[in-house]
mmCIF file of C-alpha atoms and ligand atoms in Angstrom:
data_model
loop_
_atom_site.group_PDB
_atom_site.id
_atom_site.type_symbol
_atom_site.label_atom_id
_atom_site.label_comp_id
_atom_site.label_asym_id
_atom_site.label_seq_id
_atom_site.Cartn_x
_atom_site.Cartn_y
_atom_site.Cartn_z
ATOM 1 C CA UNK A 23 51.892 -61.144 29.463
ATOM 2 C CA UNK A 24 54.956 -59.752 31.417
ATOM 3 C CA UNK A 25 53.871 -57.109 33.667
ATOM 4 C CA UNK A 26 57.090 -56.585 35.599
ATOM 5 C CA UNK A 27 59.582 -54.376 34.442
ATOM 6 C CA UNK A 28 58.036 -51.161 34.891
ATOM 7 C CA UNK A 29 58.450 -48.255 32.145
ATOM 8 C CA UNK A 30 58.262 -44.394 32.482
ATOM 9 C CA UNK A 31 57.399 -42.784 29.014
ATOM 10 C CA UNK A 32 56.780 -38.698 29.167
ATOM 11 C CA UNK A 33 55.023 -36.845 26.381
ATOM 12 C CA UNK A 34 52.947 -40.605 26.077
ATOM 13 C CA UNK A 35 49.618 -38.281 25.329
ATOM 14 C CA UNK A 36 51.496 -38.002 21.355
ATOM 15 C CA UNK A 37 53.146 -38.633 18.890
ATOM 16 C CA UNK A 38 56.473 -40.309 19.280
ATOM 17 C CA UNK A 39 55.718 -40.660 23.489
ATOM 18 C CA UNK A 40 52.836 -42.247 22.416
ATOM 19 C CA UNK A 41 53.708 -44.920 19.599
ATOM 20 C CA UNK A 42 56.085 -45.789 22.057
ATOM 21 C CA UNK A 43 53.975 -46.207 25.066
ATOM 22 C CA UNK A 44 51.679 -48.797 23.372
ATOM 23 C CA UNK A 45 54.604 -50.530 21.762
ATOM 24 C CA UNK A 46 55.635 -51.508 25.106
ATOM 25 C CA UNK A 47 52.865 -52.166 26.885
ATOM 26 C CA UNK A 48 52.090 -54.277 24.277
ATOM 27 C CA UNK A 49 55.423 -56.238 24.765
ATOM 28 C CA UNK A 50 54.705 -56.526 28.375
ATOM 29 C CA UNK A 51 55.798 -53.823 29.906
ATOM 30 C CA UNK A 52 53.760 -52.066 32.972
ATOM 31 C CA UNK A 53 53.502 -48.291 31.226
ATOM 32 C CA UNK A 54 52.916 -44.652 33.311
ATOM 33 C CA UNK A 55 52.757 -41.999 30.864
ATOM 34 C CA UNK A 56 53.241 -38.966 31.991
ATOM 35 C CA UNK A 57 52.079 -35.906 29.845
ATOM 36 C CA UNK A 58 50.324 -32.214 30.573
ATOM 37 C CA UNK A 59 47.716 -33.344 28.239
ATOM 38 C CA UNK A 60 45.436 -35.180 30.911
ATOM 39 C CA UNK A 61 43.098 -35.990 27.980
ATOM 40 C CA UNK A 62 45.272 -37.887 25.804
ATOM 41 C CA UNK A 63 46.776 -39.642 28.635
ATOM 42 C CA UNK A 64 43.362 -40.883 29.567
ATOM 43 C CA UNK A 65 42.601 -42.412 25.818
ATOM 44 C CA UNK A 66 45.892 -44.157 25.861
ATOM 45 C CA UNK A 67 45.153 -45.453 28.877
ATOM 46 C CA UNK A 68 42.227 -46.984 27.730
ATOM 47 C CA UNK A 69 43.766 -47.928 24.319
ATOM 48 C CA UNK A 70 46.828 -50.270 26.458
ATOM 49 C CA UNK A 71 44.241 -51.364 28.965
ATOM 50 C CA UNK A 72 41.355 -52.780 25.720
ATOM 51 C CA UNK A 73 44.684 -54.283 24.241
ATOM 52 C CA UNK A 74 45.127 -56.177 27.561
ATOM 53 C CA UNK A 75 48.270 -54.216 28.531
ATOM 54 C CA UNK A 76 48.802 -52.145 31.720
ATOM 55 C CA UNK A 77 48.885 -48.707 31.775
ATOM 56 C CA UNK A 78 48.462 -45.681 34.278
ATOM 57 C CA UNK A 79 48.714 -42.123 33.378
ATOM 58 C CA UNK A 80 50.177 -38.970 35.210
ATOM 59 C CA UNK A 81 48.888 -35.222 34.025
ATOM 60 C CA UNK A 82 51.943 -33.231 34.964
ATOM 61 C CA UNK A 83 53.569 -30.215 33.297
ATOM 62 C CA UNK A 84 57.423 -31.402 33.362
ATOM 63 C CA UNK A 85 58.261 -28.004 32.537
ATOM 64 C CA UNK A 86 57.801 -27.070 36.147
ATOM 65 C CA UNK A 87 60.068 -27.556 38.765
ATOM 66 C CA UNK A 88 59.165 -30.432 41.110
ATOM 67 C CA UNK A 89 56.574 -32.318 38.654
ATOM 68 C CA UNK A 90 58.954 -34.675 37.608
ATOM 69 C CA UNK A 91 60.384 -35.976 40.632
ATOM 70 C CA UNK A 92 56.245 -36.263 42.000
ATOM 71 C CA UNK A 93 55.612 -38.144 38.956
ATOM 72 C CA UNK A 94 58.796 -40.277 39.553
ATOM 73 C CA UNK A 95 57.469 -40.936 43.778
ATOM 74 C CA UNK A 96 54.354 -41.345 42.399
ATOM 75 C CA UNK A 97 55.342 -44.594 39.693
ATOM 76 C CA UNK A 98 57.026 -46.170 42.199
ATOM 77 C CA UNK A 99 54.881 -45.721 45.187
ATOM 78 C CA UNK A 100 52.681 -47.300 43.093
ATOM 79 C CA UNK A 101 54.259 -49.947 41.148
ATOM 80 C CA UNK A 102 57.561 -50.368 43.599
ATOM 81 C CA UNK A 103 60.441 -49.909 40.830
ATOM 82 C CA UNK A 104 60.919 -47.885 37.795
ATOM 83 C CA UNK A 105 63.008 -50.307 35.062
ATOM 84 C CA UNK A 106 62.677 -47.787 32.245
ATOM 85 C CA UNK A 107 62.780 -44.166 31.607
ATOM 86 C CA UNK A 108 62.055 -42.740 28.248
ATOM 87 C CA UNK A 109 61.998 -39.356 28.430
ATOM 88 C CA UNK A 110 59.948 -37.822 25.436
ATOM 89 C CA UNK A 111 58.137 -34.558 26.199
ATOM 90 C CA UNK A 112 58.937 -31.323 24.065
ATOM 91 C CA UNK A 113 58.246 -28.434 22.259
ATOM 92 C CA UNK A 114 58.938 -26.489 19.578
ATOM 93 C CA UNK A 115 59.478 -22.995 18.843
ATOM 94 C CA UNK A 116 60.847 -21.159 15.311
ATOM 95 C CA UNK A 117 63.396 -18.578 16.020
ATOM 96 C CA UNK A 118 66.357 -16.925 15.597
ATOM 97 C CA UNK A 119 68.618 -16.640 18.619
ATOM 98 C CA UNK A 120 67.503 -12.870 17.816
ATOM 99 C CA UNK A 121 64.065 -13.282 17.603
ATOM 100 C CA UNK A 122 64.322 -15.269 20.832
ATOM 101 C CA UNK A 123 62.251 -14.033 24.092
ATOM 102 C CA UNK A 124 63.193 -14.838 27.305
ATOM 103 C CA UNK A 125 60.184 -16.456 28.068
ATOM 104 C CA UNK A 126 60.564 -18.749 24.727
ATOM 105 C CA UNK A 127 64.272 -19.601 25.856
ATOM 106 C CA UNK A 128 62.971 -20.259 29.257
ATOM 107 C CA UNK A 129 59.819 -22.499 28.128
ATOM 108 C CA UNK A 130 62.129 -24.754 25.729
ATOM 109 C CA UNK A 131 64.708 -24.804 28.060
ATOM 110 C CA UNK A 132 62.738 -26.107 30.751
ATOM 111 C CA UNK A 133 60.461 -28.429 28.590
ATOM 112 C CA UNK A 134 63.076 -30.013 26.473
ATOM 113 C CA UNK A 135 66.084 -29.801 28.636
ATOM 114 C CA UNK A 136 65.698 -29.665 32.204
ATOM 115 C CA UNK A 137 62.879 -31.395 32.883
ATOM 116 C CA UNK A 138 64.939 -34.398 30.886
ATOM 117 C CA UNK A 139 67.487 -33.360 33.929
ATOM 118 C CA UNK A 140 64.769 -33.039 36.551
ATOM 119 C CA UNK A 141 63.822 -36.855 35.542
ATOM 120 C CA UNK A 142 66.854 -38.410 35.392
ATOM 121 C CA UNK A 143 68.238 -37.257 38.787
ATOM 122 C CA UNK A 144 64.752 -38.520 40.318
ATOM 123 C CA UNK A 145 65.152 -41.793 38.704
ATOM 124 C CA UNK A 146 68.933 -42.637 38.932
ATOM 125 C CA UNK A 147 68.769 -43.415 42.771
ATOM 126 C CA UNK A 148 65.540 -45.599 42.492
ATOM 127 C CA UNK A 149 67.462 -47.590 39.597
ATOM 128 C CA UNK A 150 70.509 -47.502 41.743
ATOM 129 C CA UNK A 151 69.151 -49.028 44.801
ATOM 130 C CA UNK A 152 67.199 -51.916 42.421
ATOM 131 C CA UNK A 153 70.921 -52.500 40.699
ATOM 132 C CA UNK A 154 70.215 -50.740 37.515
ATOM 133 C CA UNK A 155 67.897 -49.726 34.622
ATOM 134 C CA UNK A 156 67.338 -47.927 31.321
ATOM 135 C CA UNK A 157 67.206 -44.055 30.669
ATOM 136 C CA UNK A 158 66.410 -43.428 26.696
ATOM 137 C CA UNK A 159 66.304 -39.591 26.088
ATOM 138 C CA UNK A 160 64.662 -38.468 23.068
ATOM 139 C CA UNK A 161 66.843 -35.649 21.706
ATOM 140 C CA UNK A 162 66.666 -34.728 18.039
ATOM 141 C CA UNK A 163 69.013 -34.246 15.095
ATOM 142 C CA UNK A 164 68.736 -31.117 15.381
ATOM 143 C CA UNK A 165 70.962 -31.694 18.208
ATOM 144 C CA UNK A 166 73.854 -32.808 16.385
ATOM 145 C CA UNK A 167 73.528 -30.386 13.339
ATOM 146 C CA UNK A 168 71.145 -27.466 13.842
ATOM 147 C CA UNK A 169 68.272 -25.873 11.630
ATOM 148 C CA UNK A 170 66.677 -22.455 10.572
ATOM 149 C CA UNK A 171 65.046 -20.323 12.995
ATOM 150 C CA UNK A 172 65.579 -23.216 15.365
ATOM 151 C CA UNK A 173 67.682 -21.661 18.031
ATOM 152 C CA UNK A 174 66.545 -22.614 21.656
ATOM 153 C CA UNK A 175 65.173 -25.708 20.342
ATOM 154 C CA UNK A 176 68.566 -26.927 18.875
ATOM 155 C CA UNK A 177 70.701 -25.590 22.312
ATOM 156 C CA UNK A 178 67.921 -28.017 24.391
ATOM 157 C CA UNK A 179 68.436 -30.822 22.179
ATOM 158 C CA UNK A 180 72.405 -30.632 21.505
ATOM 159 C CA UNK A 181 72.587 -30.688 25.571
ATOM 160 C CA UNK A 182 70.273 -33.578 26.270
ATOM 161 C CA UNK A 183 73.035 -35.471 23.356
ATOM 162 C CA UNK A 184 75.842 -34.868 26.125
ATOM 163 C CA UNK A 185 73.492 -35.115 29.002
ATOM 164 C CA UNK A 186 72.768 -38.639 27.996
ATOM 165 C CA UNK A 187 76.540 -39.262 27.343
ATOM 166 C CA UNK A 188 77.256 -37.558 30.841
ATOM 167 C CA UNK A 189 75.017 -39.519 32.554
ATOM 168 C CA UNK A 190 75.896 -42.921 30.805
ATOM 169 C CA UNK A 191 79.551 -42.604 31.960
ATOM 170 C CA UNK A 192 78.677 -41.884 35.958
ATOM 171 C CA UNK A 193 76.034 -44.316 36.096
ATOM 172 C CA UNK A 194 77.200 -47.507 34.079
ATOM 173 C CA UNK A 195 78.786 -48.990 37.053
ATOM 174 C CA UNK A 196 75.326 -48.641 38.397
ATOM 175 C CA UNK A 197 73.791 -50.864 35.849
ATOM 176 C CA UNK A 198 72.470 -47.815 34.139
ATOM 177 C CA UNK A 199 72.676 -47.649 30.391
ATOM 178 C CA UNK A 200 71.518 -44.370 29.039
ATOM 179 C CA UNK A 201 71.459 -43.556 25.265
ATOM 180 C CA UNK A 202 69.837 -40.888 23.259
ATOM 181 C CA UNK A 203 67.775 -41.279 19.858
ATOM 182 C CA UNK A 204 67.843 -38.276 17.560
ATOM 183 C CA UNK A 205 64.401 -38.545 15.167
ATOM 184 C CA UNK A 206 64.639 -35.881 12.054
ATOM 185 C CA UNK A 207 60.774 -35.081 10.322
ATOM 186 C CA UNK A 208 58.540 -37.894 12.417
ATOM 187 C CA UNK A 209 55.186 -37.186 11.394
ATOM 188 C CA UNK A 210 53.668 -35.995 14.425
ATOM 189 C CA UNK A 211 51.139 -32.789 15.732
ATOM 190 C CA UNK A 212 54.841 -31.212 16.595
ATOM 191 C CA UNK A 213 56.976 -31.710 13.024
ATOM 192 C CA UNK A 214 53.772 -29.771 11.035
ATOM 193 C CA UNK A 215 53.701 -27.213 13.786
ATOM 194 C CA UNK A 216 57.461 -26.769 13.543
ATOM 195 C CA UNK A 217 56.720 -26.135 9.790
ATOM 196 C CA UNK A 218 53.748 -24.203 10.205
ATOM 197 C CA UNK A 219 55.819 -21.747 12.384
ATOM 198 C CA UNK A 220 58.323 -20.618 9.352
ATOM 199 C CA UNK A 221 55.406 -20.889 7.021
ATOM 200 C CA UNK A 222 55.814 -24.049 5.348
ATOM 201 C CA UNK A 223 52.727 -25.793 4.490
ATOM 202 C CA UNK A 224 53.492 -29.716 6.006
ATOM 203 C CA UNK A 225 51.089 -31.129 2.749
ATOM 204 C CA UNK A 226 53.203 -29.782 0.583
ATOM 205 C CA UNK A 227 56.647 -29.903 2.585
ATOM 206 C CA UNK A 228 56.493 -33.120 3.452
ATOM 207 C CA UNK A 229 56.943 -35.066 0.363
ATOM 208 C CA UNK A 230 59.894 -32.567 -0.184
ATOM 209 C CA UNK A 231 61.364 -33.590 2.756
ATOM 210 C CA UNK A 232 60.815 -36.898 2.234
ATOM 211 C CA UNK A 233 62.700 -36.592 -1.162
ATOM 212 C CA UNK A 234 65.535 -35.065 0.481
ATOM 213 C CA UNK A 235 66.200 -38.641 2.433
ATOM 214 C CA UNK A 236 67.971 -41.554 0.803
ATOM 215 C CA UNK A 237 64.527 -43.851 2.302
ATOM 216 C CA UNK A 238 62.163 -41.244 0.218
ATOM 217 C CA UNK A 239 60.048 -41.070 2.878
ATOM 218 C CA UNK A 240 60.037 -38.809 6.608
ATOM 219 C CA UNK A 241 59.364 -41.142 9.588
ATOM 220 C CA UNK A 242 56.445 -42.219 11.327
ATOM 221 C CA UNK A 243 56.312 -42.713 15.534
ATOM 222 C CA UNK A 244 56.536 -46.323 15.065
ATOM 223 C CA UNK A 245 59.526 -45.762 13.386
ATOM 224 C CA UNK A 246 60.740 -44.111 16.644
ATOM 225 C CA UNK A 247 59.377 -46.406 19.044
ATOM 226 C CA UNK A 248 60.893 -49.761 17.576
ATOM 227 C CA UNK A 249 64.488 -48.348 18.572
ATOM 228 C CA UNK A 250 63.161 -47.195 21.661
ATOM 229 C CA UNK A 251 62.099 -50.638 22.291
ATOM 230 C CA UNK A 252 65.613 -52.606 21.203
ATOM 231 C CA UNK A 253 67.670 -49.897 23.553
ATOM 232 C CA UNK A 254 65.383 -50.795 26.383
ATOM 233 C CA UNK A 255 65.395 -54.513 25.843
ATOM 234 C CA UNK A 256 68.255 -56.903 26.882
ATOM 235 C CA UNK A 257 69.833 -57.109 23.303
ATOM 236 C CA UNK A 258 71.123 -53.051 23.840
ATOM 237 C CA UNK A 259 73.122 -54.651 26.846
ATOM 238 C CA UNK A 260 76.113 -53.287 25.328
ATOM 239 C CA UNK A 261 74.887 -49.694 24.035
ATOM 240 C CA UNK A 262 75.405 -46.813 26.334
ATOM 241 C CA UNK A 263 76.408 -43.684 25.836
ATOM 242 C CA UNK A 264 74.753 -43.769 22.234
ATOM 243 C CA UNK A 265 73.521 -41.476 19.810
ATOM 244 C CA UNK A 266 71.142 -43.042 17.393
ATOM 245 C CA UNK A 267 70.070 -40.544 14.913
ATOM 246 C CA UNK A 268 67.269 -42.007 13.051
ATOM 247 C CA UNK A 269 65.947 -39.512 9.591
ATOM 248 C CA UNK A 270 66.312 -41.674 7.078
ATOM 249 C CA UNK A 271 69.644 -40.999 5.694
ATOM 250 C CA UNK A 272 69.388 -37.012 5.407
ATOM 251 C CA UNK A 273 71.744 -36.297 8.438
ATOM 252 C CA UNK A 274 74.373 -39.079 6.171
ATOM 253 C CA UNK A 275 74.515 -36.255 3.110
ATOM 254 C CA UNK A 276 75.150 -33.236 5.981
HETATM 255 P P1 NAD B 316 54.086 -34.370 19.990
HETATM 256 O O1 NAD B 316 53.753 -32.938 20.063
HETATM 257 O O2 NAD B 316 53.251 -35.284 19.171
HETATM 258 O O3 NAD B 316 54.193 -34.985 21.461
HETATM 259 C C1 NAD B 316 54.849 -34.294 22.490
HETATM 260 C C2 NAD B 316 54.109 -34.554 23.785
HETATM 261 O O4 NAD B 316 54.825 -33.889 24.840
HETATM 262 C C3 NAD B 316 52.673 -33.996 23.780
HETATM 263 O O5 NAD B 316 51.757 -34.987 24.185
HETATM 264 C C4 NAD B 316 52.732 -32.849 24.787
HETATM 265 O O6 NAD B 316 51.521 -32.644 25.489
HETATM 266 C C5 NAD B 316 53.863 -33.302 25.708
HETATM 267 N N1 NAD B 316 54.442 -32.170 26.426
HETATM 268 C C6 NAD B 316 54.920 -31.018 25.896
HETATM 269 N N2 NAD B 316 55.319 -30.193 26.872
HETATM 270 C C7 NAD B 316 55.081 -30.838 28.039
HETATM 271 C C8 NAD B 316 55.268 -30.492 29.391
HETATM 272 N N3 NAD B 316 55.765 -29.280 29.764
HETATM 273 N N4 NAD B 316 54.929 -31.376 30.343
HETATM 274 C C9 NAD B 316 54.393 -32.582 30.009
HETATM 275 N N5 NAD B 316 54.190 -32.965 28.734
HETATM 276 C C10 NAD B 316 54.521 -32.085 27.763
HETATM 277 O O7 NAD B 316 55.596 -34.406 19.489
HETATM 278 P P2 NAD B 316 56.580 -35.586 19.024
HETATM 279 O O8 NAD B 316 57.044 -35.229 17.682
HETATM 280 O O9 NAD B 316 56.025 -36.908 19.328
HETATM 281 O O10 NAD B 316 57.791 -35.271 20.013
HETATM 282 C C11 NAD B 316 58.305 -36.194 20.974
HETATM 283 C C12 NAD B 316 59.764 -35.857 21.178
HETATM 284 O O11 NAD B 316 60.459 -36.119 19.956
HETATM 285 C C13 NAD B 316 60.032 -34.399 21.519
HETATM 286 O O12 NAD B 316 61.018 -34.318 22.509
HETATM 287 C C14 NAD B 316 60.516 -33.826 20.213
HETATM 288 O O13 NAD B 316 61.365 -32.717 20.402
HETATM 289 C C15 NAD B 316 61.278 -35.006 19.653
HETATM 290 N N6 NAD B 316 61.507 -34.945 18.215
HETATM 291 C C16 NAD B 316 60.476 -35.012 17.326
HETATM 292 C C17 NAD B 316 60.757 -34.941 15.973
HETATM 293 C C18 NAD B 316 59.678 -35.002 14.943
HETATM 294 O O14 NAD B 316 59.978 -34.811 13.753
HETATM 295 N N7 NAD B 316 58.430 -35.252 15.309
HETATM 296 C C19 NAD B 316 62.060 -34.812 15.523
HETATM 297 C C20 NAD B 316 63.083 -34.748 16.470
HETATM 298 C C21 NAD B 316 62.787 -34.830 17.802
#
C-alpha cells in the first residue's frame, strides 16, 4: 500500500469528511482527520487502521482562530509534508438574513468560511516549499444558487466557490490545483438537520427530493468522496479553478 502522499481531510468524524477519509486511505493515502468530534475521529481511526490503512486524527474546533494552522504544524511535524487538503467541516443553520443573529452569522461564518481560509493559508506555503499539492474545498450548491431560510449558510458557501477560484489562480504556478465540489441533499447527520430546522420531516422529504433530480435519487457520501478522490489524483492534472456541482441533475433544471 502507498503510504506517501499525505492527505488532510476536516470534518473526517462524518458524513461526507468521512466517506472520504476512508476512501483514501484505502487507496493509499496517509489520512489526518481533523474534526471537533474527538469521538468520531477516534472510530475512524480505528476503522482505516483494521482496513490496513493509515490514519491519525486531530480534535480541533476549526471554527476558532489558530486551530487550523496547529492542526496544519501538527500533520506535518508529524508526517513531514501535507500532499492533500480537503477541507470539509460545516454547519448548518435555517434562517432568514432577518432571522439571522450575530452569533449564528458569526458561527457559520467562521465554521464554513474562514476556517476553509484559515487552512488554506497554513497549507499553501508547506505545498509551496514541497513544489505543489491539492486543496479540494467542499462548498455546496447552495453556493451557486441559494435556498430558503438559508442565508449565512449560502453567503459561506458562495465565498468558498470564489475562494477556491482565487486561490487556484495565485497558486497554480506553485503546483497548486485547487477546485471546489458543490454536493446538493447528501444523506448525511447535517442534510436531515438542515430539514429538520424548517420543519421538514427528512423520511418523508427525502424521496421528494429525490424525485425532484433527473437520477431519482439524493446522494450518498460515497457519492461525494469518489470526485474528491479523481480531483486529488493525477488524472485532475488539468482541473483547477473548478466548480463541480454534484446533486444529481436538480441544479441542471434551475
Ligand atoms: P456532517 O454533519 O455529517 O459532517 C460535518 C463534520 O464537520 C462533523 O463531523 C462535524 O463535527 C464537523 N465540524 C463541524 N463544525 C466543526 C468545527 N468548528 N471544527 C471541526 N469540525 C467541525 O455533514 P456533511 O453533510 O458530511 O458535510 C460536510 C460538508 O459538506 C460541509 O461543509 C457541508 O456544508 C457540505 N455539504 C453537505 C451537503 C449535504 O447535503 N450533506 C450539501 C452541500 C454541502
Amino acid at each position: 500500500m502507498n503510504t506517501q502522499r499525505v492527505t488532510m481531510v476536516t470534518g473526517a468524524a462524518s458524513g461526507i469528511g468521512c466517506a472520504t477519509a476512508v476512501r483514501l486511505a484505502s487507496r493509499g493515502d496517509t489520512v489526518i482527520g481533523v474534526d471537533r468530534n474527538g469521538e468520531g475521529l477516534d472510530e475512524l481511526v480505528a476503522r482505516i487502521a483494521s482496513a490496513g490503512g493509515v490514519a491519525h486524527g486531530i480534535t480541533a474546533d476549526l471554527s476558532v482562530s489558530g486551530s487550523a494552522k496547529a492542526a496544519v504544524d501538527d500533520a506535518v511535524s508529524r508526517y513531514g509534508r501535507l500532499d492533500v487538503l480537503v477541507s470539509g467541516a460545516g454547519i448548518t443553520r435555517r434562517h432568514t438574513v432577518v432571522d439571522t443573529t450575530d452569533a449564528e452569522w458569526d458561527e457559520v461564518i467562521a465554521t464554513n468560511l474562514t476556517a476553509g481560509f484559515w487552512l488554506a493559508r497554513a497549507a499553501v506555503p508547506v505545498m509551496q516549499e514541497q513544489g505543489g499539492g491539492v486543496i479540494i474545498i467542499v462548498a455546496s450548491v447552495w453556493g451557486i444558487v441559494a435556498g430558503p431560510a438559508v442565508a449565512a449558510y449560502a453567503a459561506a458557501k458562495g465565498g468558498l466557490v470564489n475562494l477556491a477560484r482565487a486561490m487556484a489562480i495565485d497558486h497554480g504556478p506553485d503546483g497548486i490545483r485547487v477546485n471546489a465540489v458543490c454536493p446538493g441533499d447528501v444523506d448525511t447527520p447535517l442534510m436531515r438537520l438542515e430539514m429538520s430546522l424548517v420543519g421538514d420531516d427528512p423520511e418523508a422529504t427525502i424521496p421528494s427530493s429525490a424525485q425532484g433530480r433527473p437520477i431519482g435519487r439524493i446522494g450518498q457520501p460515497e457519492d461525494v468522496a469518489a470526485a474528491i478522490e479523481f480531483l486529488a489524483s493525477d488524472d485532475a492534472g488539468y482541473i483547477t479553478g473548478a466548480t463541480l456541482i454534484m446533486d444529481g441533475g436538480w441544479h441542471a433544471g434551475g
